[in-house]
Coordinates of C-alpha atoms and ligand atoms in Angstrom, one line a residue:
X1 CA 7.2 18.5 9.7
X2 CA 7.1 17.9 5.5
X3 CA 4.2 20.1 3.7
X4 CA 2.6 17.4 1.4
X5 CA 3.1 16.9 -2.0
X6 CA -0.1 18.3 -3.2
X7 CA -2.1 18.9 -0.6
X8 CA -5.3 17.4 0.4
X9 CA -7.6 20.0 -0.1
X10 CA -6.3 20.2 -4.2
X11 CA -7.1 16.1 -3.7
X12 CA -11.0 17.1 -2.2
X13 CA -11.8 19.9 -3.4
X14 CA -15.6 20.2 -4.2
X15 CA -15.4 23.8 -5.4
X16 CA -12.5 24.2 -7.2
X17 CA -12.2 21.4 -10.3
X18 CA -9.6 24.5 -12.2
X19 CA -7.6 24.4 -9.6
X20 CA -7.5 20.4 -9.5
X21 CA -6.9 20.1 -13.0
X22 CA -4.1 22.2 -13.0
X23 CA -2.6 20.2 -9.9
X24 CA -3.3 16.7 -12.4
X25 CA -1.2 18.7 -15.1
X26 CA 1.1 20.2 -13.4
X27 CA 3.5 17.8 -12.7
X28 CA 6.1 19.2 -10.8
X29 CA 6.7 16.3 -8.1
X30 CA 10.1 16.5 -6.7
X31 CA 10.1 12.8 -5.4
X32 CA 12.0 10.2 -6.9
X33 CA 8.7 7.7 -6.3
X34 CA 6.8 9.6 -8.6
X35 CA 4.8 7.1 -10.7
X36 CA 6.8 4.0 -8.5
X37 CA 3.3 1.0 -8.1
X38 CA 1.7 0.9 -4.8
X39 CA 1.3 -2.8 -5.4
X40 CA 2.2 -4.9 -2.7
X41 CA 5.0 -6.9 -3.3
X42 CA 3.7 -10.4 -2.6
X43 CA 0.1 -9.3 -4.4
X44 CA -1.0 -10.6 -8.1
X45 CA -1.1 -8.2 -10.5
X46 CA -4.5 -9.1 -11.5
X47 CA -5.8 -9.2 -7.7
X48 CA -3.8 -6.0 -7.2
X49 CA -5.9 -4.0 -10.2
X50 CA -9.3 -5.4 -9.1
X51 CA -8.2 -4.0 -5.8
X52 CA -6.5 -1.1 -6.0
X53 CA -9.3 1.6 -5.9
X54 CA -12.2 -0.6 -3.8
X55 CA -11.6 1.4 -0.4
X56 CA -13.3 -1.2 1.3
X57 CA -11.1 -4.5 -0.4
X58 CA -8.1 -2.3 -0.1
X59 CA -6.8 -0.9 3.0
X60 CA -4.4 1.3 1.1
X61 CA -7.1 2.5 -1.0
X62 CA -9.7 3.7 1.8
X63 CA -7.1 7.1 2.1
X64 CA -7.8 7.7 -1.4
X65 CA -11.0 6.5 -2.7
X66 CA -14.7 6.6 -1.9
X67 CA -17.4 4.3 -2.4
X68 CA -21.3 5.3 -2.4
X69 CA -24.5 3.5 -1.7
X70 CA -28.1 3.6 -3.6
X71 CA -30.7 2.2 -1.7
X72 CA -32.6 0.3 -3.9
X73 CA -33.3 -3.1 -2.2
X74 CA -35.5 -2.2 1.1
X75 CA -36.5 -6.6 0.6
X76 CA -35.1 -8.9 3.0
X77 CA -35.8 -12.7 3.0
X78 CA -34.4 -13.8 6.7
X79 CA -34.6 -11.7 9.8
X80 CA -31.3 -11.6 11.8
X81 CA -32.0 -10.6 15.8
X82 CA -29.7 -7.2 15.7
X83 CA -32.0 -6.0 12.8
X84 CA -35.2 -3.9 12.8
X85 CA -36.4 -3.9 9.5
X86 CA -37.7 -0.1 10.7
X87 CA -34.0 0.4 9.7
X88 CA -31.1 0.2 7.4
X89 CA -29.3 -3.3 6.9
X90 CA -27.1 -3.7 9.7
X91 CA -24.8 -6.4 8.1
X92 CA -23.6 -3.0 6.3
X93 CA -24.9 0.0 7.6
X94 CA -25.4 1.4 11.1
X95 CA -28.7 0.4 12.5
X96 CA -31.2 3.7 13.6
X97 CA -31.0 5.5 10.8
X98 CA -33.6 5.6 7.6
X99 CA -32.7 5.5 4.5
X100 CA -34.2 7.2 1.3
X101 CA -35.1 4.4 -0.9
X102 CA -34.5 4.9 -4.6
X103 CA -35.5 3.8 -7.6
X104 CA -32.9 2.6 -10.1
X105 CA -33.8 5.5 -12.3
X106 CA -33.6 7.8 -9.1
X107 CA -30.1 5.6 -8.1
X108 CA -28.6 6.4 -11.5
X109 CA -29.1 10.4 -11.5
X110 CA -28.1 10.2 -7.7
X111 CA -25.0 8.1 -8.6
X112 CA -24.2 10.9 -11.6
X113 CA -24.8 14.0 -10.0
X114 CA -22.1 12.7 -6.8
X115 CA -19.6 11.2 -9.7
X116 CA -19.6 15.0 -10.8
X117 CA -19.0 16.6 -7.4
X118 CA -17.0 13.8 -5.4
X119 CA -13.7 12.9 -8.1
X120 CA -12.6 10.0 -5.5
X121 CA -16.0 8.1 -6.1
X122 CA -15.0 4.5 -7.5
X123 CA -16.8 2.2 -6.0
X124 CA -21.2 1.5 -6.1
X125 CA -22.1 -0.6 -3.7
X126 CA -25.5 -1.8 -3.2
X127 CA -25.6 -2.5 0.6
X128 CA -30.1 -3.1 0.9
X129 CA -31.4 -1.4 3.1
X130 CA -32.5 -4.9 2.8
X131 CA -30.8 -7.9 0.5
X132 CA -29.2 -7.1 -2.4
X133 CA -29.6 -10.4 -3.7
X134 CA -33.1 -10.7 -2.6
X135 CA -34.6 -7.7 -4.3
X136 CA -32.4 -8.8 -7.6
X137 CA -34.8 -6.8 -9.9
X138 CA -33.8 -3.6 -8.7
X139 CA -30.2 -4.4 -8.1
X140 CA -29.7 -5.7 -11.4
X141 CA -31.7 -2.5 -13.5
X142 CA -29.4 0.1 -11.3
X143 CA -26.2 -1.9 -12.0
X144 CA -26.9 -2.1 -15.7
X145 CA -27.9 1.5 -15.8
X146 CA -24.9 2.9 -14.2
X147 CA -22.5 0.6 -16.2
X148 CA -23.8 2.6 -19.6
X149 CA -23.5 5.7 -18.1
X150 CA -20.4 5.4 -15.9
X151 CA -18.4 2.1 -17.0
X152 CA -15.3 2.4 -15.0
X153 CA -17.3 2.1 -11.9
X154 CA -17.1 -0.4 -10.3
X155 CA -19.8 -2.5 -9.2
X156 CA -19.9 -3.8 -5.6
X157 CA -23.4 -5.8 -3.9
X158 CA -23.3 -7.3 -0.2
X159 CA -26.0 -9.8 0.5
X160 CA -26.7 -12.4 3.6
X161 CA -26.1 -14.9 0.7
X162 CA -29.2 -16.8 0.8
X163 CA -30.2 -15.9 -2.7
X164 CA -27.0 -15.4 -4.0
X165 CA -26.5 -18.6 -5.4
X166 CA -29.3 -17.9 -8.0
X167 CA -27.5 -15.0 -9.5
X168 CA -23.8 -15.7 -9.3
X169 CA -24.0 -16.1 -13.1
X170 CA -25.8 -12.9 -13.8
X171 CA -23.3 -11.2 -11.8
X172 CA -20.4 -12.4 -13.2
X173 CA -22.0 -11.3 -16.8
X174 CA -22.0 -7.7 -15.2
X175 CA -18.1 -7.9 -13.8
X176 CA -19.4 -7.7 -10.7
X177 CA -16.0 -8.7 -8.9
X178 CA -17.0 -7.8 -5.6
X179 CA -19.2 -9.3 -3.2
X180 CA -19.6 -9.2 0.5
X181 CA -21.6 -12.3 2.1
X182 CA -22.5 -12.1 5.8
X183 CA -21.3 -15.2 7.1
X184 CA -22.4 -15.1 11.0
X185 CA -22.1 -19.1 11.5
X186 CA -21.0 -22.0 10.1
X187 CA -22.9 -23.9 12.7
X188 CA -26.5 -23.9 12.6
X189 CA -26.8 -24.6 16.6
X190 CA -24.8 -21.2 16.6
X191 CA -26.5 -19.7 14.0
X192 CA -30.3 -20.3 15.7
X193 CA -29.7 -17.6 18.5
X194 CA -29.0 -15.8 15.6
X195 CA -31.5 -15.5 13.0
X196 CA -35.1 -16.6 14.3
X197 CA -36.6 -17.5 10.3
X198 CA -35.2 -17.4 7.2
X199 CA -37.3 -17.4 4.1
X200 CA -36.8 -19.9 1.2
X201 CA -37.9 -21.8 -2.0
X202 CA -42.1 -20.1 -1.0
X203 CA -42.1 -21.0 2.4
X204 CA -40.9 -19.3 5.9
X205 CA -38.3 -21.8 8.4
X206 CA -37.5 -21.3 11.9
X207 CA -34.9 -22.7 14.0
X208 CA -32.3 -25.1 13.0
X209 CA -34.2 -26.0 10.0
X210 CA -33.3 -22.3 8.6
X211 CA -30.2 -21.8 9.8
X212 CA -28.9 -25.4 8.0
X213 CA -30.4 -24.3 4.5
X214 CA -28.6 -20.6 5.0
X215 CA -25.3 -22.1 6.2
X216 CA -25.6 -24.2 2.8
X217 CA -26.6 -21.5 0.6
X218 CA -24.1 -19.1 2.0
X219 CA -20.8 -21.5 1.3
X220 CA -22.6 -22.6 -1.8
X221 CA -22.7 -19.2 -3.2
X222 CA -19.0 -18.6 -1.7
X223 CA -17.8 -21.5 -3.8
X224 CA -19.3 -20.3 -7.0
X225 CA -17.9 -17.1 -6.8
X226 CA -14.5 -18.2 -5.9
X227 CA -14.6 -20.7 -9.0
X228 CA -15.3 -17.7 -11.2
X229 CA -12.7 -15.2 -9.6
X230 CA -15.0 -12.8 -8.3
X231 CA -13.9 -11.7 -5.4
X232 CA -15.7 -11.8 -1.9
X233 CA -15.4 -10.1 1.8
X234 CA -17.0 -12.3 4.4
X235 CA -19.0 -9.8 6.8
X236 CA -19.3 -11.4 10.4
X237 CA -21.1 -9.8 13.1
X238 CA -18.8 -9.9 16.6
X239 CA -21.7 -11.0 19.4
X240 CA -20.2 -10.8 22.2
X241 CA -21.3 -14.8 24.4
X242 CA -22.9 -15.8 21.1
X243 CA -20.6 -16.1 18.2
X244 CA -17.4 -14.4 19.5
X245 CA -15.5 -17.6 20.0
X246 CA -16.6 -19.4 16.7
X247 CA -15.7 -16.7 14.6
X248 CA -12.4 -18.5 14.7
X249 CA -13.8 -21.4 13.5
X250 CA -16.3 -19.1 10.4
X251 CA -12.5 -17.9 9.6
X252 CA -11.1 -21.4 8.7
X253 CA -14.2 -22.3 6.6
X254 CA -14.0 -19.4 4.5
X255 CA -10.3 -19.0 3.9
X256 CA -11.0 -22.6 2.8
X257 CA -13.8 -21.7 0.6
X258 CA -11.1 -18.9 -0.8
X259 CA -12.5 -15.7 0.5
X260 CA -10.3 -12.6 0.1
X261 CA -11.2 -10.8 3.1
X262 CA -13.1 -11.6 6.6
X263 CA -13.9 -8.6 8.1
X264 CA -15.6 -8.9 11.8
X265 CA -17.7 -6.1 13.3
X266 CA -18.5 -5.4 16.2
X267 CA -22.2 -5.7 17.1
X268 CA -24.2 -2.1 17.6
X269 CA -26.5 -2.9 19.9
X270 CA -28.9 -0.1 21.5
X271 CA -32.7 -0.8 22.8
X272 CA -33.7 2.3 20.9
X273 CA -32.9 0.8 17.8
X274 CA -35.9 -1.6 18.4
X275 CA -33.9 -5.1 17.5
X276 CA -34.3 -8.5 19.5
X277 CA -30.5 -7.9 20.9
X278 CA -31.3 -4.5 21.6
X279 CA -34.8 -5.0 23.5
X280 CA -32.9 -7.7 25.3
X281 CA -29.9 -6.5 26.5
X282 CA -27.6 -8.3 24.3
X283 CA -24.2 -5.9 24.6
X284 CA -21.6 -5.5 21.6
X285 CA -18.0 -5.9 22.0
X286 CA -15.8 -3.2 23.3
X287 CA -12.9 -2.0 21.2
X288 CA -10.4 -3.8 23.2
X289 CA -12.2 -7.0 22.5
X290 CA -12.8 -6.7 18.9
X291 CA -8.7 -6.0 18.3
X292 CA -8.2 -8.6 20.2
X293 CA -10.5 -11.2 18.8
X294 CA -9.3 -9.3 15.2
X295 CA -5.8 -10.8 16.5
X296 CA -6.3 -14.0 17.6
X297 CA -7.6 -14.6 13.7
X298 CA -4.0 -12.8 12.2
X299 CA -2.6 -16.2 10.0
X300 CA -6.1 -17.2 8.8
X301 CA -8.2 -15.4 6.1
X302 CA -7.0 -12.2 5.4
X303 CA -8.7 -9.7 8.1
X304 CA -10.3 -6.3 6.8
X305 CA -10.0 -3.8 9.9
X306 CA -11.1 -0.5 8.1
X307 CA -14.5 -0.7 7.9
X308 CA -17.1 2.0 9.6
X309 CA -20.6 -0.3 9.1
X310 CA -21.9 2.4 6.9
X311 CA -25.2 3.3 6.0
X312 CA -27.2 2.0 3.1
X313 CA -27.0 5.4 1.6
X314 CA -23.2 6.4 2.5
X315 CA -21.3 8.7 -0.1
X316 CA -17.4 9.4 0.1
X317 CA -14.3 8.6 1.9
X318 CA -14.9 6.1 4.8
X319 CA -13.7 8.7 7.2
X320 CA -16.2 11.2 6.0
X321 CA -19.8 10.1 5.1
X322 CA -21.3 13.0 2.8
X323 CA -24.7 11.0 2.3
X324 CA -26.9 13.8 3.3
X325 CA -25.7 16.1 1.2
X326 CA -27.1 13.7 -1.9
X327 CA -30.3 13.7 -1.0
X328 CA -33.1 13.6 -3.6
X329 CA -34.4 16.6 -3.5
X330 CA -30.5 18.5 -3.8
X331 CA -30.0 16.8 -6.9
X332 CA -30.9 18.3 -10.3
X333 CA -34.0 16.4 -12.2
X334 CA -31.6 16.5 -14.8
X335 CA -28.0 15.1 -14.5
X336 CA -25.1 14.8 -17.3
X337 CA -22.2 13.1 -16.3
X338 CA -18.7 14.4 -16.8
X339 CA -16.0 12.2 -16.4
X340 CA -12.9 15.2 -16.6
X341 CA -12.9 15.7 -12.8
X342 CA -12.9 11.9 -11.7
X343 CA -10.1 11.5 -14.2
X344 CA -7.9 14.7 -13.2
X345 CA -8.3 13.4 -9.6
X346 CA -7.0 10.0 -10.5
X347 CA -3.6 11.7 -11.9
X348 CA -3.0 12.9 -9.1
X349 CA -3.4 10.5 -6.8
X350 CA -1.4 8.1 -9.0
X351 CA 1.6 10.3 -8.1
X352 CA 0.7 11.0 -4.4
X353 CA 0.6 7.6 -4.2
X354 CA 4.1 6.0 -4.9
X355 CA 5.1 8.8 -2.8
X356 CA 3.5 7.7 0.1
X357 CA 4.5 4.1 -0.1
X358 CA 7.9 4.8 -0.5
X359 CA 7.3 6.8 2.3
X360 CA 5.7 3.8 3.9
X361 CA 8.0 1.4 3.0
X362 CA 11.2 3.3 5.0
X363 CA 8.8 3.9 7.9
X364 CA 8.6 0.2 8.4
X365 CA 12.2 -0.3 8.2
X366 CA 12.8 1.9 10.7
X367 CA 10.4 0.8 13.2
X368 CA 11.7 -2.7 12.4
X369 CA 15.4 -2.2 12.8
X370 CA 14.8 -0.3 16.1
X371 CA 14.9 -3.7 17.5
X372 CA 13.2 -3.1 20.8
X373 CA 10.2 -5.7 20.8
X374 CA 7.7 -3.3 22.1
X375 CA 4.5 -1.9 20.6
X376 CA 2.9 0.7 20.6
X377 CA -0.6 2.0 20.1
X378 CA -1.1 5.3 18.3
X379 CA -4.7 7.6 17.8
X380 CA -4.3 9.3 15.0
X381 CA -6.6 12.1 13.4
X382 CA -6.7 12.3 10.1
X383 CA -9.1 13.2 6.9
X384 CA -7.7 11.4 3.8
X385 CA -4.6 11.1 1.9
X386 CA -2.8 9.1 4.5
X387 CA -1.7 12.3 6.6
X388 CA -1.8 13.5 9.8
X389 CA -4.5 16.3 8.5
X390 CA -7.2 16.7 10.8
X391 CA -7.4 18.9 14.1
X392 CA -7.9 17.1 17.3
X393 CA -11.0 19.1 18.1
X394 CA -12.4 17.8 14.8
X395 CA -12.4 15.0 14.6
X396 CA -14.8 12.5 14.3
X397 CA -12.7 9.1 14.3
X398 CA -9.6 7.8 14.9
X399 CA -7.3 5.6 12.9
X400 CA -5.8 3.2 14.9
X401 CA -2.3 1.8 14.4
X402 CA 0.2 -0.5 15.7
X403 CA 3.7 -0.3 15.5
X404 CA 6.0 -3.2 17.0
X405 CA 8.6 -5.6 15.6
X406 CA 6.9 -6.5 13.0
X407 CA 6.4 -3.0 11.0
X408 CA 3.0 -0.2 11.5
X409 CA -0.4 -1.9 11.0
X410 CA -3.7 0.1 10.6
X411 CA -5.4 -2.3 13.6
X412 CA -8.9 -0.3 13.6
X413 CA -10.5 3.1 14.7
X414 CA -12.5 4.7 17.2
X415 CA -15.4 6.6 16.5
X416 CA -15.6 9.8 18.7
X417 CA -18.2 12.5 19.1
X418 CA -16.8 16.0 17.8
X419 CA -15.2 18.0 20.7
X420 CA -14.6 21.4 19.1
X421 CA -17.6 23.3 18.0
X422 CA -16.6 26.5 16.3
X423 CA -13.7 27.5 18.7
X424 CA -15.0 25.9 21.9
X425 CA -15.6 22.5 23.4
X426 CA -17.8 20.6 26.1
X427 CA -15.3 18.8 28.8
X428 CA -18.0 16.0 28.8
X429 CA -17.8 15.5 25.1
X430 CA -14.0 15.5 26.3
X431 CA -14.3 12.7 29.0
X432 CA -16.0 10.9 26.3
X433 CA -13.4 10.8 23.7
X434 CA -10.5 10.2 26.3
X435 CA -12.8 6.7 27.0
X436 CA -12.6 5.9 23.1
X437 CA -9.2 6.3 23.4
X438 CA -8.9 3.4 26.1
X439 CA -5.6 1.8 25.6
X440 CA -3.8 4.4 22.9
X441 CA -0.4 5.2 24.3
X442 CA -0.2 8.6 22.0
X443 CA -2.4 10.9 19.7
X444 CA -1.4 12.4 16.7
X445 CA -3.1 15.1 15.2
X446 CA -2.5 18.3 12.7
X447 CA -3.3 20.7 15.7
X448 CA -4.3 20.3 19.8
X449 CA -4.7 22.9 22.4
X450 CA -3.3 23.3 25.8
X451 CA -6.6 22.2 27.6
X452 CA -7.2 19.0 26.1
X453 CA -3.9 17.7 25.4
X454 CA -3.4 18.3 29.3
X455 CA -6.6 16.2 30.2
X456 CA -5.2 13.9 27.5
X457 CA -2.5 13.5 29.8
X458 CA -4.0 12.7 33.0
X459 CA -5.1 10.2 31.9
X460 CA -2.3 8.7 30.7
X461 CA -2.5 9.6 26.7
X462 CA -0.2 11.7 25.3
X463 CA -0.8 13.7 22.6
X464 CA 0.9 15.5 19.9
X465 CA 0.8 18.0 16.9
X466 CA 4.6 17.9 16.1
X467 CA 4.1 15.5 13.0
X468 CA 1.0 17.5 11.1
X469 CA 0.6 16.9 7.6
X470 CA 3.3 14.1 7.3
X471 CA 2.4 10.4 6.1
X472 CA 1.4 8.6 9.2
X473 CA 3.5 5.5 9.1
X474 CA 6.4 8.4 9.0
X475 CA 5.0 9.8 12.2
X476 CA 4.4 6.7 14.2
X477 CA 8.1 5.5 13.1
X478 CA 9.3 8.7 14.6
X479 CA 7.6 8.2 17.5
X480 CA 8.2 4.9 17.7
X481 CA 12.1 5.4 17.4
X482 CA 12.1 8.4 19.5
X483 CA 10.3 6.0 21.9
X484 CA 12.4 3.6 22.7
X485 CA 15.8 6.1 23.1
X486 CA 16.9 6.3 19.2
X487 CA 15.8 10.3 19.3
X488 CA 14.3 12.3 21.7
X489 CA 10.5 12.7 21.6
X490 CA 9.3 15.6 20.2
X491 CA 6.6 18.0 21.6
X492 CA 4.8 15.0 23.3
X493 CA 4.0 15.7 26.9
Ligands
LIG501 FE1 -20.3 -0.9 0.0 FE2 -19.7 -3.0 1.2 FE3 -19.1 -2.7 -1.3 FE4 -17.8 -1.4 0.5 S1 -19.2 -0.9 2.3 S2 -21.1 -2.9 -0.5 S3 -17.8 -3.6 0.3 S4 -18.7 -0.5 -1.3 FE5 -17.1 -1.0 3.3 FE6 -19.0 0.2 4.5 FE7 -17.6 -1.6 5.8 FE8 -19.2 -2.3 3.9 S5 -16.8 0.3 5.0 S6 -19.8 -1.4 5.8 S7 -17.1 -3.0 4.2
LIG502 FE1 -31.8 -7.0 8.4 FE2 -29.9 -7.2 6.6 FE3 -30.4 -9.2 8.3 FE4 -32.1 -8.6 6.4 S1 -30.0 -9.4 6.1 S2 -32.6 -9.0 8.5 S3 -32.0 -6.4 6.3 S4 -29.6 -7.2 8.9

């Protein structure tokens, strides 16, 4: 086991911005990666700096960074059967839960007083609760207003894309450079059981008739930002008997249209939430179907597989939303920004960093010249920083990896309800995580006990704490090569 670096909590730290300054001036890395790019090798340079702190366009970057919502844009202008407008957006937030809507003057003290406590924030995203796009007004005030105030931000809107064509130009004026589009058809037949009216141009359509003018709009609008090098995620909702198996064919006609990332999520579906699918018994996909739908589109656009559908009001890391304690009414009427602790923070990372994909980069190497064609599916807990850092008992989510023949690949995670509660747990919060962990041949955390890690066991999930606080792609490549008879396996039971 290898103590970090700099550890995580100088990294998070909301209480102690001496201490983190210090770390950022410090120095005092022993590594000989220190400072080394974290750029892929077969990435752009341009792509690579667009990229390189959205932690939603960058895999790499989701460990590091953290993005926040304002919800500013409660409009919507079609009606898609998994949403109840009662609710967030669910093309980018989880469905059941309200948001506070803001103002953009309320937005831009929000988005200051969290830039001063929160020094990975890099990314506002507007994310509705209703269409970004739609509701333009308000988007556009809050994105100029921040921009003054806050100008390395970057700017990030998702929309369902049936306005978007009107405002491509506007964004582009803004450097904008990242939009999501919701893209759950590209055939209107498909796209009918989908969304019941859209509406457009003054007037409300139903059936085929809307779903034609929203598949134009939406590759319209794709097109336009692709000529001006914006670049976009395609959202596409997994529903399970309704669009499952032509999300293959969605895939193809936005890698065409030169989308950067497709990202498919699985459908939350619950009556309670009061949606059409819901009331109806329309069921979402299980995790073993989404990875495996997720694989079957590997070789066509560029998949996302991080992503946790977050609220319309989500603040911080993706692993950790800290929305609720940004509230209104917990935020000064008065905010100054200070940009010393967002900038100390990016020091340090930028050293972490090339660490950790050097790091990465012989973890790969060994897991590939292991040579022994097998895979393996590892759980691991974790909360930022690319470690093995979180307790079993803790956490919340898994991140999912893969390793086999062809390196370690972050494949997805698990959301879990929290077993430990202040020292004890509940065996049927247990038995529930154990279910999330269908299919995961071992668990990694920072620390498990004797009770769980046994139950773990029976049923057929091992479990281990003998790689805490190391990178994870240098645990799973231990594992892995311990796994198929390089090394012995250590502590795993
Ligand atoms: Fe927000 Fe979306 Fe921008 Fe990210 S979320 S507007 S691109 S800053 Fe990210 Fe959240 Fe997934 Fe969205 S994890 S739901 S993909
Ligand atoms: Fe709901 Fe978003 Fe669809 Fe509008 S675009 S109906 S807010 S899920």
């Amino acid at each position: 086991m290898s103590e970090p670096m700099i550890s995580l909590e100088s990294l998070t730290s909301t209480k102690s911005f001496d201490q983190l300054l210090a770390t950022a001036k410090s120095g005092g890395c022993a590594s000989s990666s220190c400072g080394s790019s974290a750029k892929p090798d077969d990435m752009d340079s341009a792509i690579w700096e667009k990229i390189k702190d959205h932690p939603c366009f960058s895999e790499e970057a989701h460990h590091y960074f953290a993005r926040m919502h304002v919800a500013v844009a409660p409009a919507c202008n079609i009606q898609c059967n998994y949403c109840n407008r009662k609710y967030d957006c669910a093309n980018e937030s989880r469905p059941g839960v309200v948001s506070e809507k803001l103002t953009p003057e309320q937005a831009l003290r929000k988005v200051m007083a969290v830039a001063n406590e929160v020094p990975q924030l890099s990314v506002l995203g507007i994310a509705g609760p209703g269409d970004a796009c739609y509701d333009w007004t308000k988007t556009k005030a809050t994105f100029e207003q921040v921009a003054r105030e806050i100008p390395d931000i970057k700017l990030c809107i998702s929309t369902n894309g049936l306005a978007l064509p009107d405002h491509v130009a506007e964004l582009a004026d803004m450097n904008v450079d990242h939009v999501t589009i919701t893209i759950n058809m590209v055939d209107p037949e498909v796209g009918a059981k989908i969304y019941p009216w859209i509406f457009y141009d003054h007037r409300r359509y139903t059936g085929i008739e809307a779903t034609q003018i929203l598949h134009k709009r939406q590759m319209l609008g794709l097109e336009m930002l692709t000529a001006r090098g914006i670049l976009t995620k395609i959202n596409s909702v997994m529903i399970p008997g309704i669009n499952d198996e032509h999300l293959i064919e969605v895939n193809k006609w936005v890698k065409e249209r030169g989308a950067f990332l497709h990202n498919v999520m699985p459908l939350i579906s619950d009556p309670a939430h009061g949606a059409y699918y819901g009331l109806t018994g329309q069921r979402g996909p299980n995790a073993m179907e989404l990875k495996a739908l997720q694989d079957r589109l590997e070789g066509g656009a560029k998949l996302m597989r991080h992503c946790r559908q977050c609220r319309a009001d989500a603040v911080g890391l993706l692993v950790s939303d800290r929305g609720q304690e940004f509230t209104l009414d917990q935020i000064p009427g008065e905010v100054t920004y200070d940009a010393s602790k967002r900038e100390a923070y990016r020091e340090v990372v930028a050293r972490e960093r090339g660490d950790h994909v050097a790091a990465k980069s012989a973890a790969t190497g060994m897991v590939k010249a292991a040579g022994s064609g097998k895979s393996l599916l590892v759980a691991v807990a974790t909360k930022g920083g690319g470690r093995v850092n979180e307790h079993f008992g803790h956490s919340k989510e898994f991140q999912i990896y893969e390793a086999s023949p062809t390196g370690i690949s972050f494949v997805g995670h698990r959301k879990v309800e929290q077993y430990c509660l202040g020292g004890w747990g509940e065996d049927a919060t247990l038995d529930g995580v154990i279910a999330a962990l269908e299919g995961i041949d071992i668990v990694l955390c920072a620390k498990i006990g004797d009770c769980p890690k046994d139950q773990l066991t029976g049923a057929g999930i091992r479990a281990t704490d003998a790689y805490g606080y190391d990178y994870i792609e240098t645990a799973i490549s231990a594992l892995y090569t311990a796994e198929f008879g390089v090394e012995p396996l250590a502590a795993t039971t």
